[in-house]
Coordinates of C-alpha atoms and ligand atoms in Angstrom, one line a residue:
Chain A
X26 CA 0.0 0.0 0.0
X27 CA 1.5 3.3 -1.1
X28 CA 0.3 6.8 -0.5
X29 CA 2.8 6.9 2.4
X30 CA 1.7 9.3 5.1
X31 CA 3.7 12.3 4.2
X32 CA 0.8 14.5 5.2
X33 CA 0.5 13.2 8.7
X34 CA -2.0 10.5 7.7
X35 CA -2.4 7.1 9.3
X36 CA -2.5 3.7 7.7
X37 CA -4.0 0.3 8.6
X38 CA -7.4 -1.2 9.5
X39 CA -9.6 1.3 11.2
X40 CA -6.9 4.0 11.2
X41 CA -8.2 7.5 10.7
X42 CA -7.8 11.1 11.8
X43 CA -11.6 11.4 12.0
X44 CA -12.8 12.4 15.4
X45 CA -16.5 11.7 15.0
X46 CA -18.2 8.3 15.8
X47 CA -17.8 7.0 12.2
X48 CA -18.1 3.4 13.5
X49 CA -21.7 3.8 14.8
X50 CA -23.5 3.4 11.5
X51 CA -21.5 0.3 10.3
X52 CA -21.8 -1.2 13.8
X53 CA -25.5 -0.7 13.9
X54 CA -25.8 -2.2 10.4
X55 CA -23.7 -5.2 11.4
X56 CA -25.7 -5.7 14.6
X57 CA -29.2 -5.6 13.0
X58 CA -28.2 -7.7 10.0
X59 CA -26.6 -10.4 12.3
X60 CA -29.7 -10.5 14.6
X61 CA -32.0 -10.8 11.6
X62 CA -29.9 -13.6 10.1
X63 CA -29.9 -15.5 13.4
X64 CA -33.6 -15.2 13.8
X65 CA -34.2 -16.2 10.2
X66 CA -32.0 -19.3 10.6
X67 CA -33.9 -20.3 13.7
X68 CA -37.4 -19.7 12.2
X69 CA -36.6 -21.4 8.9
X70 CA -35.0 -24.4 10.6
X71 CA -37.8 -24.8 13.1
X72 CA -40.3 -26.0 10.4
X73 CA -43.4 -25.4 12.6
X74 CA -45.5 -22.5 13.9
X75 CA -45.3 -20.8 10.6
X76 CA -49.1 -20.5 10.0
X77 CA -52.1 -19.5 12.1
X78 CA -55.7 -19.3 10.9
X79 CA -55.6 -17.6 7.5
X80 CA -52.0 -16.4 7.8
X81 CA -48.7 -17.8 6.7
X82 CA -45.3 -16.5 7.5
X83 CA -43.5 -14.8 4.6
X84 CA -40.5 -17.0 5.4
X85 CA -42.7 -20.0 4.3
X86 CA -44.0 -18.5 1.1
X87 CA -45.7 -21.1 -1.0
X88 CA -45.1 -23.8 1.6
X89 CA -47.5 -26.1 3.3
X90 CA -47.0 -29.5 4.9
X91 CA -49.5 -32.1 3.8
X92 CA -50.1 -33.1 7.4
X93 CA -51.3 -29.6 8.3
X94 CA -54.0 -29.4 5.6
X95 CA -57.6 -29.5 6.9
X96 CA -60.8 -28.5 5.2
X97 CA -60.4 -25.1 6.8
X98 CA -56.8 -24.9 5.7
X99 CA -56.3 -21.9 3.5
X100 CA -54.0 -23.8 1.1
X101 CA -50.8 -21.9 0.4
X102 CA -49.0 -24.6 -1.5
X103 CA -49.4 -22.7 -4.8
X104 CA -47.1 -25.1 -6.6
X105 CA -48.1 -28.3 -4.8
X106 CA -46.6 -29.8 -1.7
X107 CA -42.9 -30.3 -1.0
X108 CA -42.1 -34.0 -1.5
X109 CA -42.0 -36.1 1.7
X110 CA -38.6 -37.3 0.7
X111 CA -37.2 -33.7 0.9
X112 CA -34.0 -33.8 3.1
X113 CA -34.6 -32.5 6.5
X114 CA -31.3 -30.7 6.8
X115 CA -32.3 -28.3 4.1
X116 CA -35.7 -27.0 5.2
X117 CA -38.0 -25.6 2.5
X118 CA -38.0 -22.2 4.1
X119 CA -34.3 -22.0 3.5
X120 CA -34.8 -22.8 -0.1
X121 CA -37.5 -20.2 -0.5
X122 CA -35.3 -17.8 1.5
X123 CA -32.3 -18.3 -0.7
X124 CA -34.0 -16.8 -3.7
X125 CA -34.8 -13.4 -2.2
X126 CA -31.6 -13.8 -0.2
X127 CA -29.5 -13.8 -3.4
X128 CA -31.4 -10.7 -4.5
X129 CA -30.5 -8.8 -1.3
X130 CA -27.0 -10.1 -1.3
X131 CA -26.2 -8.7 -4.7
X132 CA -28.3 -5.5 -4.2
X133 CA -26.2 -2.4 -4.7
X134 CA -27.4 -1.0 -1.4
X135 CA -26.7 -4.1 0.7
X136 CA -23.3 -4.4 -1.0
X137 CA -22.3 -1.0 0.3
X138 CA -23.7 -2.0 3.8
X139 CA -21.9 -5.3 4.1
X140 CA -18.6 -4.3 2.4
X141 CA -18.4 -1.6 5.0
X142 CA -19.8 -3.3 8.1
X143 CA -18.7 -6.9 7.7
X144 CA -15.7 -6.7 5.4
X145 CA -14.1 -3.4 6.2
X146 CA -13.7 -2.5 2.5
X147 CA -13.5 0.3 3.8
X148 CA -15.2 0.4 7.2
X149 CA -15.8 4.1 6.9
X150 CA -14.9 7.0 4.6
X151 CA -11.3 8.1 5.1
X152 CA -10.9 5.2 7.5
X153 CA -8.3 2.5 6.8
X154 CA -9.6 -0.7 5.1
X155 CA -8.6 -4.3 5.8
X156 CA -5.1 -4.5 4.2
X157 CA -5.2 -6.9 1.2
X158 CA -4.6 -7.0 -2.5
X159 CA -7.8 -5.2 -3.4
X160 CA -9.4 -6.3 -6.7
X161 CA -12.8 -4.8 -6.3
X162 CA -15.6 -6.5 -8.2
X163 CA -13.3 -7.5 -11.0
X164 CA -12.2 -10.8 -9.7
X165 CA -13.9 -13.1 -7.1
X166 CA -16.9 -10.7 -6.8
X167 CA -17.5 -10.5 -10.5
X168 CA -20.8 -12.5 -10.0
X169 CA -22.3 -9.3 -8.5
X170 CA -22.7 -8.2 -12.2
X171 CA -25.6 -10.7 -12.5
X172 CA -27.8 -8.9 -9.9
X173 CA -30.5 -8.4 -12.5
X174 CA -31.2 -12.1 -12.8
X175 CA -32.0 -12.3 -9.1
X176 CA -34.2 -9.3 -9.7
X177 CA -36.3 -11.3 -12.2
X178 CA -36.8 -14.0 -9.5
X179 CA -37.7 -11.4 -6.9
X180 CA -40.3 -9.9 -9.3
X181 CA -41.8 -13.3 -9.9
X182 CA -42.2 -13.9 -6.2
X183 CA -44.0 -10.7 -5.5
X184 CA -47.5 -12.0 -6.6
X185 CA -47.1 -14.8 -4.1
X186 CA -46.8 -12.3 -1.3
X187 CA -49.9 -10.6 -2.4
X188 CA -51.8 -13.9 -2.7
X189 CA -50.8 -14.8 0.8
X190 CA -52.0 -11.4 2.0
X191 CA -55.3 -11.7 0.1
X192 CA -55.8 -15.2 1.6
X193 CA -55.9 -13.3 5.0
X194 CA -59.1 -11.6 3.9
X195 CA -61.1 -14.8 4.0
X196 CA -61.6 -17.2 6.9
X197 CA -64.3 -19.6 8.2
X198 CA -66.2 -19.2 4.9
X199 CA -66.5 -15.4 5.5
X200 CA -64.7 -12.3 4.4
X201 CA -62.9 -10.4 7.1
X202 CA -59.7 -8.9 8.2
X203 CA -57.2 -9.3 11.0
X204 CA -54.0 -7.8 12.3
X205 CA -52.2 -10.5 10.5
X206 CA -53.8 -9.5 7.2
X207 CA -52.7 -5.9 7.7
X208 CA -49.1 -7.0 8.5
X209 CA -48.9 -9.3 5.5
X210 CA -50.4 -6.6 3.2
X211 CA -47.9 -4.0 4.5
X212 CA -45.1 -6.6 3.9
X213 CA -46.1 -7.1 0.3
X214 CA -46.2 -3.3 -0.3
X215 CA -42.9 -2.7 1.3
X216 CA -41.3 -5.5 -0.7
X217 CA -42.8 -4.1 -3.9
X218 CA -41.2 -0.7 -3.1
X219 CA -37.9 -2.4 -2.4
X220 CA -37.9 -4.6 -5.5
X221 CA -39.1 -2.0 -8.0
X222 CA -36.6 0.6 -6.7
X223 CA -33.7 -1.7 -7.7
X224 CA -30.9 0.0 -9.6
X225 CA -30.8 -2.8 -12.3
X226 CA -34.6 -2.3 -12.8
X227 CA -34.1 1.5 -13.1
X228 CA -31.5 0.8 -15.8
X229 CA -33.7 -1.7 -17.7
X230 CA -36.9 0.3 -17.7
X231 CA -35.3 3.4 -19.2
X232 CA -31.9 4.3 -17.7
X233 CA -30.0 2.4 -20.4
X234 CA -31.4 4.8 -23.1
X235 CA -29.2 7.6 -24.3
X236 CA -32.1 9.6 -25.5
X237 CA -35.3 10.0 -23.6
X238 CA -37.1 12.0 -26.2
X239 CA -36.3 10.4 -29.5
X240 CA -39.5 8.5 -30.1
X241 CA -42.8 7.5 -28.4
X242 CA -41.3 4.4 -26.8
X243 CA -38.4 6.3 -25.2
X244 CA -40.8 9.0 -23.9
X245 CA -42.9 6.3 -22.2
X246 CA -39.9 4.7 -20.8
X247 CA -38.7 8.0 -19.5
X248 CA -41.9 8.3 -17.5
X249 CA -41.4 4.8 -16.1
X250 CA -37.8 5.6 -15.3
X251 CA -38.9 8.7 -13.4
X252 CA -41.2 6.6 -11.2
X253 CA -38.6 4.0 -10.5
X254 CA -36.2 6.8 -9.7
X255 CA -38.6 8.0 -7.0
X256 CA -38.4 4.5 -5.4
X257 CA -34.7 4.2 -6.1
X258 CA -34.0 7.4 -4.1
X259 CA -35.6 5.7 -1.2
X260 CA -34.1 2.3 -1.8
X261 CA -32.2 2.2 1.4
X262 CA -35.3 3.0 3.5
X263 CA -37.3 0.3 1.6
X264 CA -34.4 -2.2 2.0
X265 CA -34.5 -1.8 5.8
X266 CA -38.3 -1.4 6.3
X267 CA -39.1 -4.4 4.2
X268 CA -36.4 -6.6 5.9
X269 CA -37.7 -5.7 9.3
X270 CA -41.4 -6.1 8.2
X271 CA -40.7 -9.7 7.1
X272 CA -39.4 -10.5 10.5
X273 CA -42.3 -8.8 12.2
X274 CA -44.8 -10.8 10.2
X275 CA -43.0 -14.0 11.1
X276 CA -42.8 -13.1 14.8
X277 CA -46.5 -12.2 14.9
X278 CA -47.7 -15.3 13.2
X279 CA -45.3 -17.5 15.2
X280 CA -46.5 -16.0 18.4
X281 CA -50.1 -16.5 17.5
X282 CA -49.5 -20.0 16.4
X283 CA -47.6 -20.8 19.6
X284 CA -50.5 -19.4 21.7
X285 CA -48.4 -16.6 23.1
X286 CA -50.7 -13.8 21.8
X287 CA -54.1 -13.9 20.2
X288 CA -55.0 -12.5 16.8
X289 CA -57.3 -9.5 16.6
X290 CA -59.7 -9.8 13.7
X291 CA -63.3 -9.2 12.5
X292 CA -64.2 -12.9 12.6
X293 CA -64.5 -13.2 16.3
X294 CA -62.7 -10.2 17.8
X295 CA -59.9 -11.8 19.8
X296 CA -58.9 -15.3 18.6
X297 CA -56.5 -17.5 20.3
X298 CA -54.8 -20.3 18.3
X299 CA -57.1 -22.9 19.8
X300 CA -60.1 -21.1 18.3
X301 CA -58.6 -21.2 14.8
X302 CA -59.4 -24.5 13.3
Chain B
X29 CA -26.7 36.7 20.0
X30 CA -24.2 39.0 21.7
X31 CA -20.6 38.5 20.6
X32 CA -18.3 37.4 23.5
X33 CA -15.0 39.0 24.0
X34 CA -12.4 37.9 21.4
X35 CA -12.4 34.1 21.0
X36 CA -9.4 32.1 20.2
X37 CA -9.0 28.9 18.2
X38 CA -6.2 26.5 17.8
X39 CA -5.2 25.4 14.3
X40 CA -3.2 22.2 14.1
X41 CA -1.7 22.2 10.6
X42 CA 0.6 19.8 8.8
X43 CA 3.8 21.5 7.9
X44 CA 6.2 19.7 5.6
X45 CA 6.9 18.3 2.2
X46 CA 7.7 15.0 0.6
X47 CA 10.8 14.5 2.8
X48 CA 8.7 14.7 6.0
X49 CA 7.1 17.1 8.4
X50 CA 5.1 17.5 11.5
X51 CA 2.0 19.1 13.0
X52 CA 2.3 22.7 14.3
X53 CA -0.2 24.4 16.5
X54 CA -1.1 28.0 16.1
X55 CA -3.6 29.8 18.4
X56 CA -5.2 32.9 16.9
X57 CA -8.1 35.2 17.5
X58 CA -11.2 34.4 15.5
X59 CA -14.4 36.2 14.6
X60 CA -17.9 35.0 14.3
X61 CA -18.9 33.3 11.0
X62 CA -15.3 32.3 10.0
X63 CA -14.6 29.3 7.9
X64 CA -11.5 27.0 8.1
X65 CA -9.9 28.8 5.2
X66 CA -10.2 32.1 7.1
X67 CA -8.5 30.4 10.1
X68 CA -5.6 29.3 7.9
X69 CA -5.3 32.8 6.6
X70 CA -5.6 34.3 10.1
X71 CA -2.8 32.0 11.2
X72 CA -0.6 33.0 8.2
X73 CA -1.1 36.7 9.2
X74 CA -1.0 36.5 13.0
X75 CA 0.8 33.4 14.1
X76 CA 4.5 33.2 14.6
X77 CA 6.1 30.9 12.0
X78 CA 2.9 30.4 9.9
X79 CA 3.5 33.1 7.4
X80 CA 4.8 30.8 4.8
X81 CA 2.3 28.0 5.2
X82 CA 1.3 26.8 1.7
X83 CA -2.4 26.6 1.0
X84 CA -4.3 26.7 -2.3
X85 CA -7.4 28.7 -2.7
X86 CA -9.1 31.0 -5.1
X87 CA -12.8 31.7 -4.9
X88 CA -13.7 31.4 -1.3
X89 CA -17.2 30.5 -2.5
X90 CA -17.0 26.7 -3.0
X91 CA -16.8 27.0 -6.7
X92 CA -13.2 26.7 -7.8
X93 CA -12.4 23.5 -6.0
X94 CA -8.9 24.6 -5.0
X95 CA -9.1 24.6 -1.2
X96 CA -9.6 20.8 -0.7
X97 CA -8.0 19.5 2.4
X98 CA -8.6 17.1 5.2
X99 CA -10.2 18.8 8.2
X100 CA -10.3 16.8 11.4
X101 CA -9.9 13.7 9.2
X102 CA -12.6 14.5 6.7
X103 CA -12.0 15.5 3.1
X104 CA -13.7 18.9 2.8
X105 CA -13.5 22.4 1.1
X106 CA -11.9 24.7 3.7
X107 CA -13.8 27.6 2.4
X108 CA -17.2 25.9 3.0
X109 CA -16.5 24.5 6.5
X110 CA -17.6 26.8 9.3
X111 CA -15.7 26.9 12.6
X112 CA -19.2 27.1 14.2
X113 CA -19.7 23.4 13.1
X114 CA -17.1 22.4 15.7
X115 CA -17.2 22.7 19.5
X116 CA -15.9 26.1 20.7
X117 CA -12.8 24.6 22.2
X118 CA -12.2 21.9 19.5
X119 CA -8.8 22.1 17.8
X120 CA -9.1 22.3 14.0
X121 CA -6.7 20.0 12.4
X122 CA -5.8 20.4 8.7
X123 CA -3.9 18.1 6.5
X124 CA -3.2 17.9 2.8
X125 CA -5.1 15.3 0.7
X126 CA -3.8 11.8 1.4
X127 CA -4.3 10.4 -2.1
X128 CA -2.0 12.7 -4.0
X129 CA 1.7 13.5 -3.6
X130 CA 2.4 16.3 -1.2
X131 CA 4.0 19.5 -2.6
X132 CA 4.2 21.4 0.6
X133 CA 2.1 21.9 3.7
X134 CA -1.6 21.8 2.6
X135 CA -1.0 21.5 -1.1
X136 CA -0.8 18.4 -3.2
X137 CA 0.0 17.6 -6.8
X138 CA -3.3 16.5 -8.3
X139 CA -2.1 16.4 -11.9
X140 CA -2.8 12.6 -12.1
X141 CA -6.5 13.6 -12.3
X142 CA -5.9 15.8 -15.4
X143 CA -4.1 12.8 -17.0
X144 CA -7.2 10.7 -16.5
X145 CA -9.4 13.3 -18.1
X146 CA -7.2 13.3 -21.2
X147 CA -7.8 9.6 -21.7
X148 CA -11.5 10.1 -22.2
X149 CA -12.6 11.0 -25.7
X150 CA -14.3 14.4 -25.6
X151 CA -17.9 15.0 -26.6
X152 CA -18.2 14.1 -30.3
X153 CA -21.5 15.1 -31.9
X154 CA -22.3 14.0 -35.5
X155 CA -21.6 16.5 -38.3
X156 CA -24.6 18.9 -38.4
X157 CA -25.9 19.5 -41.8
X158 CA -29.3 20.7 -40.6
X159 CA -28.5 23.7 -38.5
X160 CA -28.5 23.7 -34.7
X161 CA -29.1 20.8 -32.5
X162 CA -32.1 20.8 -30.3
X163 CA -32.1 19.0 -27.0
X164 CA -35.2 18.3 -24.9
X165 CA -35.2 19.2 -21.3
X166 CA -35.7 15.6 -20.1
X167 CA -32.4 14.7 -21.8
X168 CA -30.6 17.8 -20.4
X169 CA -31.8 17.1 -16.8
X170 CA -30.1 13.8 -16.3
X171 CA -26.6 14.9 -17.4
X172 CA -26.8 18.4 -16.0
X173 CA -26.2 17.0 -12.5
X174 CA -22.7 15.8 -13.5
X175 CA -21.9 19.3 -14.9
X176 CA -22.0 20.7 -11.5
X177 CA -18.6 19.1 -10.7
X178 CA -16.0 21.7 -9.6
X179 CA -13.1 19.3 -9.8
X180 CA -12.2 19.6 -6.2
X181 CA -11.1 15.9 -6.3
X182 CA -12.5 15.3 -2.8
X183 CA -14.2 12.2 -4.2
X184 CA -10.9 11.0 -5.7
X185 CA -9.2 11.6 -2.3
X186 CA -11.8 9.7 -0.4
X187 CA -12.2 6.7 -2.7
X188 CA -10.5 3.8 -0.9
X189 CA -9.4 2.3 -4.3
X190 CA -7.2 5.3 -4.9
X191 CA -6.6 6.4 -1.3
X192 CA -5.7 3.2 0.5
X193 CA -5.1 0.7 -2.2
X194 CA -3.3 3.1 -4.5
X195 CA -4.9 1.5 -7.5
X196 CA -4.6 4.6 -9.7
X197 CA -4.9 3.9 -13.4
X198 CA -1.4 4.0 -14.8
X199 CA -0.4 6.1 -17.8
X200 CA -0.6 3.1 -20.1
X201 CA -2.6 -0.1 -19.8
X202 CA -0.6 -3.2 -20.8
X203 CA -2.4 -5.1 -23.7
X204 CA -4.3 -8.3 -22.8
X205 CA -4.0 -7.6 -19.0
X206 CA -6.9 -6.9 -16.6
X207 CA -7.3 -3.2 -15.8
X208 CA -4.3 -2.1 -13.7
X209 CA -6.1 0.7 -11.9
X210 CA -9.2 2.9 -11.6
X211 CA -9.8 6.4 -13.0
X212 CA -11.9 7.3 -9.9
X213 CA -15.4 8.6 -9.3
X214 CA -14.9 12.0 -10.8
X215 CA -14.1 10.5 -14.1
X216 CA -16.8 7.8 -13.8
X217 CA -19.3 10.6 -13.9
X218 CA -17.5 12.4 -16.7
X219 CA -17.9 9.2 -18.7
X220 CA -21.6 9.0 -17.6
X221 CA -22.1 12.6 -18.7
X222 CA -20.8 11.8 -22.2
X223 CA -22.4 8.4 -22.5
X224 CA -25.8 9.6 -21.6
X225 CA -25.7 12.4 -24.1
X226 CA -28.2 11.8 -27.0
X227 CA -25.9 13.3 -29.6
X228 CA -22.6 11.7 -28.7
X229 CA -21.1 9.3 -31.1
X230 CA -18.3 7.6 -29.2
X231 CA -18.6 4.3 -27.4
X232 CA -16.4 4.4 -24.3
X233 CA -17.9 1.4 -22.5
X234 CA -15.1 -1.1 -23.5
X235 CA -12.4 1.3 -22.4
X236 CA -14.3 1.9 -19.1
X237 CA -14.3 -1.7 -18.3
X238 CA -10.9 -2.8 -19.7
X239 CA -8.7 0.2 -18.9
X240 CA -10.4 2.7 -16.7
X241 CA -11.3 -0.1 -14.1
X242 CA -15.0 0.5 -13.4
X243 CA -15.0 -2.9 -11.7
X244 CA -12.7 -1.6 -8.9
X245 CA -15.5 0.5 -7.5
X246 CA -17.4 -1.5 -4.9
X247 CA -20.1 1.2 -4.6
X248 CA -19.4 1.9 -1.0
X249 CA -20.4 5.6 -1.7
X250 CA -17.8 7.6 0.1
X251 CA -17.4 9.7 -3.0
X252 CA -21.0 10.7 -2.8
X253 CA -20.7 11.5 1.0
X254 CA -17.9 14.0 0.5
X255 CA -19.0 15.7 -2.8
X256 CA -19.5 19.4 -2.0
X257 CA -21.8 19.8 -5.0
X258 CA -24.0 17.0 -3.7
X259 CA -23.8 15.1 -7.0
X260 CA -25.3 11.7 -6.6
X261 CA -22.1 10.2 -7.9
X262 CA -22.8 6.6 -7.1
X263 CA -26.5 6.2 -7.7
X264 CA -26.8 8.4 -10.8
X265 CA -23.4 8.0 -12.3
X266 CA -21.4 5.0 -11.3
X267 CA -24.2 2.4 -10.9
X268 CA -25.8 3.3 -14.3
X269 CA -22.4 3.0 -15.9
X270 CA -21.8 -0.4 -14.2
X271 CA -25.2 -1.6 -15.5
X272 CA -24.2 -0.5 -19.0
X273 CA -21.0 -2.5 -18.7
X274 CA -23.1 -5.5 -17.6
X275 CA -25.3 -5.1 -20.7
X276 CA -22.1 -5.3 -22.8
X277 CA -19.9 -7.8 -21.0
X278 CA -21.8 -10.0 -18.5
X279 CA -25.5 -10.4 -19.3
X280 CA -25.8 -13.2 -21.9
X281 CA -29.3 -12.0 -22.9
X282 CA -28.5 -8.4 -23.6
X283 CA -25.2 -9.4 -25.3
X284 CA -27.2 -11.7 -27.7
X285 CA -29.8 -9.1 -28.3
X286 CA -27.2 -6.5 -29.1
X287 CA -25.4 -8.9 -31.5
X288 CA -28.7 -9.5 -33.3
X289 CA -29.4 -5.8 -33.4
X290 CA -25.9 -5.1 -35.0
X291 CA -24.2 -3.9 -31.8
X292 CA -23.6 -0.3 -30.7
X293 CA -24.3 2.5 -33.2
X294 CA -21.4 4.4 -31.7
X295 CA -17.7 4.3 -32.7
X296 CA -15.6 2.4 -30.1
X297 CA -12.9 4.6 -28.6
X298 CA -9.5 3.1 -29.5
Ligands
LIG427 S1 -18.4 4.3 -4.5 FE1 -16.8 3.5 -5.8 S2 -15.9 5.4 -6.7 FE2 -17.1 6.0 -4.9 S3 -15.6 6.1 -3.2 FE3 -16.6 4.0 -3.2 S4 -15.3 2.7 -4.4 FE4 -14.7 4.8 -4.9
LIG428 S1 -17.7 15.0 -8.3 FE1 -18.0 16.3 -6.5 S2 -16.3 15.6 -5.1 FE2 -15.8 14.9 -7.1 S3 -14.5 16.4 -8.1 FE3 -16.6 16.8 -8.7 S4 -17.4 18.3 -7.2 FE4 -15.6 17.4 -6.3
LIG429 S1 -32.3 -4.6 -5.2 FE1 -31.0 -3.1 -4.5 S2 -30.1 -2.5 -6.3 FE2 -31.3 -4.1 -7.0
LIG430 S1 -11.5 28.5 -2.4 FE1 -12.7 27.9 -4.2 S2 -13.7 26.2 -3.5 FE2 -12.7 26.8 -1.7

């Protein structure tokens, strides 16, 4: 590493002349992301308590175990049941989580977050990085360039989240709504905001054009690009709010399912898990 | 607010050149509303031994980009940084930019940046047989942001690729080798400004990937954090350019479509 400190500068991991608490942001990011991952691993591996009444946890999107199906069962297994022979060490929720997981892992925003918080490349601005032969995203990390393919998967999954939320509007042969429905609905909306604010999406819908006014099609794409830009400017906020909302939905449904708290709904006011069929 | 009796401030300034140096402290009287550049000037005038402290400045209005330095560890324009932003008794420490070779005291040799600029083919519109060009506002808007750049090179100074890893693009790129360095955020947005221009006819994308090292940027956004013009360098310049590189070099679908469509209509920069 050159740029020897002829101006009184310092060198090495975490070395800086900054006097502010530059490490607070990255530390908070690392803390929340780690907590989230630990909770997710626990919830996904557990394999039970993922549904209650008309609700299913977003971790278990499109999943239902045949044994849990009753006549009242809402039926979430949009693509059929997972085979009985599915190996237990790789729970279905981990499979379904890996898809949006890859989307988030290659997201331009999360890349910034974890390169700084977990990998110290660099930990902060004008703060010394982990000393290594830096190759950027030209070498081992070149796969980050395929982020747009994970976007296609994420867009394909969005309708399933809405379907799961809409399922929450019907129970016991009657329409209605519960706190779980509201949470699942909010989750779907936040995830839509996150997904459609993606930088790769912004590029594909119009950003790639050099001329926004050359014909009708480019004018229309300019309009679309403008809307995606609005979401894109809030991408970080959507990234966090949607991530936390997924966990809140799971915690709520898990708690209702375990009988820790009741659901509040229009079907019978306050419903404990025993009163759901 | 009534002005207290004369206040004092301590300036801790790096004094030295390529052969070495040290921090010197100067305590001088300050007035309300002063900026760090004023403090440097006040020290030059009033403090013993500070008269010959080298410092570059010109406009004192945040528009010439000369007074870039590191103030309490952060790359900033000295003329736009108010003393009032610091606690009344806080020492103000000033250093030259870390990323570029020191000349003396607070001045550095930033000529490497001008060399990068020369590598980029300038704006090349087609010949104009039909009179003046007309550009629509929606096409102007997107590239206007990049034109706000005052070439202070604070983004270049902060970028860890240049600052800590010293991967500055060399004068010549050896043929057949991966890119040997990076041109830095300021020139990423310069390329973006040209590439997003509806009338431009040069294709700089292969150069951007193969020689100017766009892949070295890991979009950690420090350039955007320090830009005094608040240019959204990463989100509006670098990431869109990275996506254009993906279209051309990584995404099998867009590569195929482009091949079927006859490739770029622009002339590749050699
Ligand atoms: S976002 Fe890229 S160009 Fe900007 S400071 Fe970070 S690595 Fe450098
Ligand atoms: S982009 Fe911003 S920080 Fe970089 S040189 Fe231009 S004005 Fe300075
Ligand atoms: S999802 Fe964040 S950039 Fe694509
Ligand atoms: S003196 Fe011109 S930008 Fe500070």
